[in-house]
Structures are given as structure tokens and as C-alpha cells.
């Protein structure tokens, strides 16, 4: 079975660990592909940074810092400190020394003309993830957030909103700069077309999943795929499990609940992207045309997450 997963950073990475665990402990997966959000990508200090791709890559390779939740384990910060002494902005974005090596390799390859998909494949020759990682697009398409700042309406980069302002400035809208010309990355449409099962990870619905689906061709490919599509709710009760996704949903008028997000994704039979929707035990959702199943959705360890994947496979009838 070929499984294709739409994934953001940390939620996506944990879920993919579970998919891989399921596949290596008796699950019937020949190939697991993740289509990863690149809307968070940003250039800082001249370096091209892909936070979600890196979170997924480091996590699957066992090289991520578990406590901090992003970046490399056993990281040091000498370059960051030195940049601060120079007064080099921005100082609010942490770049660790080990992490910088990744960004240097990536930036150099991009400057030499390789598309991000090739660069990602090259990085994966070092990091053995067991999952094929595809950037949602090879084009530059960066999420900006419209906020009120200093008495004026401004669009700031998603990273500035998320990291510098901790998502505390109310988001008035999300805008993907470059979306009008961006096309699906190399291999993305094929992986949806050829999949036997499509999973939507419990990732941020607004700035991870929608961001991917909005890229030209991707939503249509999910809608038209012959594979069943199963989503897993990132919201348990009335809050995201970790992180600040509840600062995003109000901006698009979606209630912070499993039902709210499930209805927002909608049934494939009526123009949406879901056939089935997994919500956490005790949560409920009624979505026309979508099979809803309540299951344990807390990704506390790989066994539990693999169990979620097994449930998704079962509800897909595979
Ligand atoms: P980011 O790009 O690093 O923000 O990560 P993602 O977009 O992939 O995932 C963020 C989402 O993961 C948040 O909205 C969380 O609610 C969700 N999440 C994190 N851990 C869990 C978990 O254990 N279970 C579920 N269901 N969702 C989770
Ligand atoms: Ca992200």
C-alpha cells in the first residue's frame, strides 16, 4: 500500500513517526510519502530556512530536540550569540550552529539552481527518515499574517507573527505571498494520484494543511484521487493539543473544535477533501458525507500513534 500524508511541522512529524512505526511493525505500507508545508519558509541572515521540512526530517532521523520542540538535539548557539554582538537582525529567531549547516547546504544548492525538492532529497541522503519528503511546492510561497501594528494594518511574515509575537497579535487574515504563480512541487500530484490511502495529519489546519491544499492542483488532486482520504483532528476538546493553532482558526471563521475543523475540510462528495475524520475519544462531530470515528488521538508515543494509523486504515476500508 502506498500512503501519502499531508503534513506540517511538529504535529506532522510526530504523526509520520507513527506511520513509519505502523509500517515497520506489521502494517502493509510499501511506501510512505509526506507532502510537507513550505509556507513557513523564510530567508534570514542570507540563509534559506524550511522549518517544517526540517522538523520532519530531524524528528524522523532521531536528531530533533524533543524538549524544545524544534531544531537539533545537542545544539549550541555560538553563531547566534556572535550575530547578536554584531547587532544583526533578526535576533528573535533562533538558529543553532548544527542547524545552520543544514541551511548553508540548502542555500548553496538553491543558489546553484536546484529546486527545493532536489535539495530536500539531497539532505535526506544524510538523514535516513524512511519516509519520502516532498515540499508542497518548489516555488517561493510564504505565509504572511495581516495584523494591526503601530496603528496600521500590516502583513508580516508568518515566522515573525509566530516566533516574535508568539501568535498573540490577533490575526486578521492569512495571505500566501506567491500563491498565484506557485505550482505543486515535483512528485506531489503523482504521489496523490498513485496513493492507496491519503492521510491528513493532525497538523495546523490553517497554516499547514490549508496552505498545502491551496497550492494550484493539490486540492483538486486530493478531491479526484482514487484513494480514500482520512483526516485526524489536531483539536482535542476545544484546544489544539500543543501549540497555538487556536490563534489561527478564528481568523478564518472556524470554531476551535474537531467538528469545526472537520466541517471546514468538508466531504469529498461535496467539494471538500475528507471521506473520514478521526476525532478524539469523547469528542463528537457531525459532518455531512464524512464517516466520523472517535478514537484516542493523543500522540503520546509511537505505539499509540501507530494505533491511530491502524484506525485510519480500518476506517478507510483497507
Ligand atoms: P507546526 O508546523 O510545527 O506548527 O506543526 P503542525 O502544523 O504539523 O502541527 C501542529 C498541530 O499539531 C497543532 O495544532 C496541535 O494541535 C497538533 N498536535 C500536536 N500534538 C498532537 C497530538 O498528540 N494529537 C493530536 N491530535 N494533535 C496534535
Ligand atoms: Ca509550521
Short mmCIF file of N, CA, C and O and ligand atoms in Angstrom, two decimals, residues 8-9 37 40 51-52 158 207-208, ligand 2:
data_model
loop_
_atom_site.label_atom_id
_atom_site.label_comp_id
_atom_site.label_asym_id
_atom_site.label_seq_id
_atom_site.Cartn_x
_atom_site.Cartn_y
_atom_site.Cartn_z
N UNK A 8 2.34 19.20 8.38
CA UNK A 8 3.06 20.40 8.79
C UNK A 8 4.30 19.99 9.55
O UNK A 8 4.87 18.92 9.27
N UNK A 9 4.73 20.81 10.50
CA UNK A 9 6.00 20.57 11.20
C UNK A 9 5.89 19.55 12.32
O UNK A 9 5.98 18.34 12.09
N UNK A 37 4.36 21.13 4.28
CA UNK A 37 4.14 22.57 4.17
C UNK A 37 5.46 23.34 4.04
O UNK A 37 6.39 23.12 4.81
N UNK A 40 5.93 28.18 5.75
CA UNK A 40 6.66 28.81 6.87
C UNK A 40 8.08 29.21 6.47
O UNK A 40 8.81 29.78 7.27
N UNK A 51 11.34 25.49 8.07
CA UNK A 51 11.11 24.96 9.41
C UNK A 51 10.34 23.63 9.43
O UNK A 51 10.70 22.74 10.21
N UNK A 52 9.30 23.50 8.61
CA UNK A 52 8.51 22.28 8.72
C UNK A 52 9.24 21.08 8.11
O UNK A 52 9.26 19.99 8.68
N UNK A 158 4.86 35.04 8.46
CA UNK A 158 4.32 34.10 9.44
C UNK A 158 5.30 33.87 10.60
O UNK A 158 4.90 33.82 11.77
N UNK A 207 -2.43 27.06 8.82
CA UNK A 207 -1.12 27.42 8.30
C UNK A 207 -0.25 26.21 7.94
O UNK A 207 0.92 26.36 7.62
N UNK A 208 -0.82 25.00 8.02
CA UNK A 208 -0.11 23.83 7.49
C UNK A 208 -0.97 23.17 6.40
O UNK A 208 -0.59 23.16 5.23
CA1 LIG B 2 4.81 25.03 10.64
#
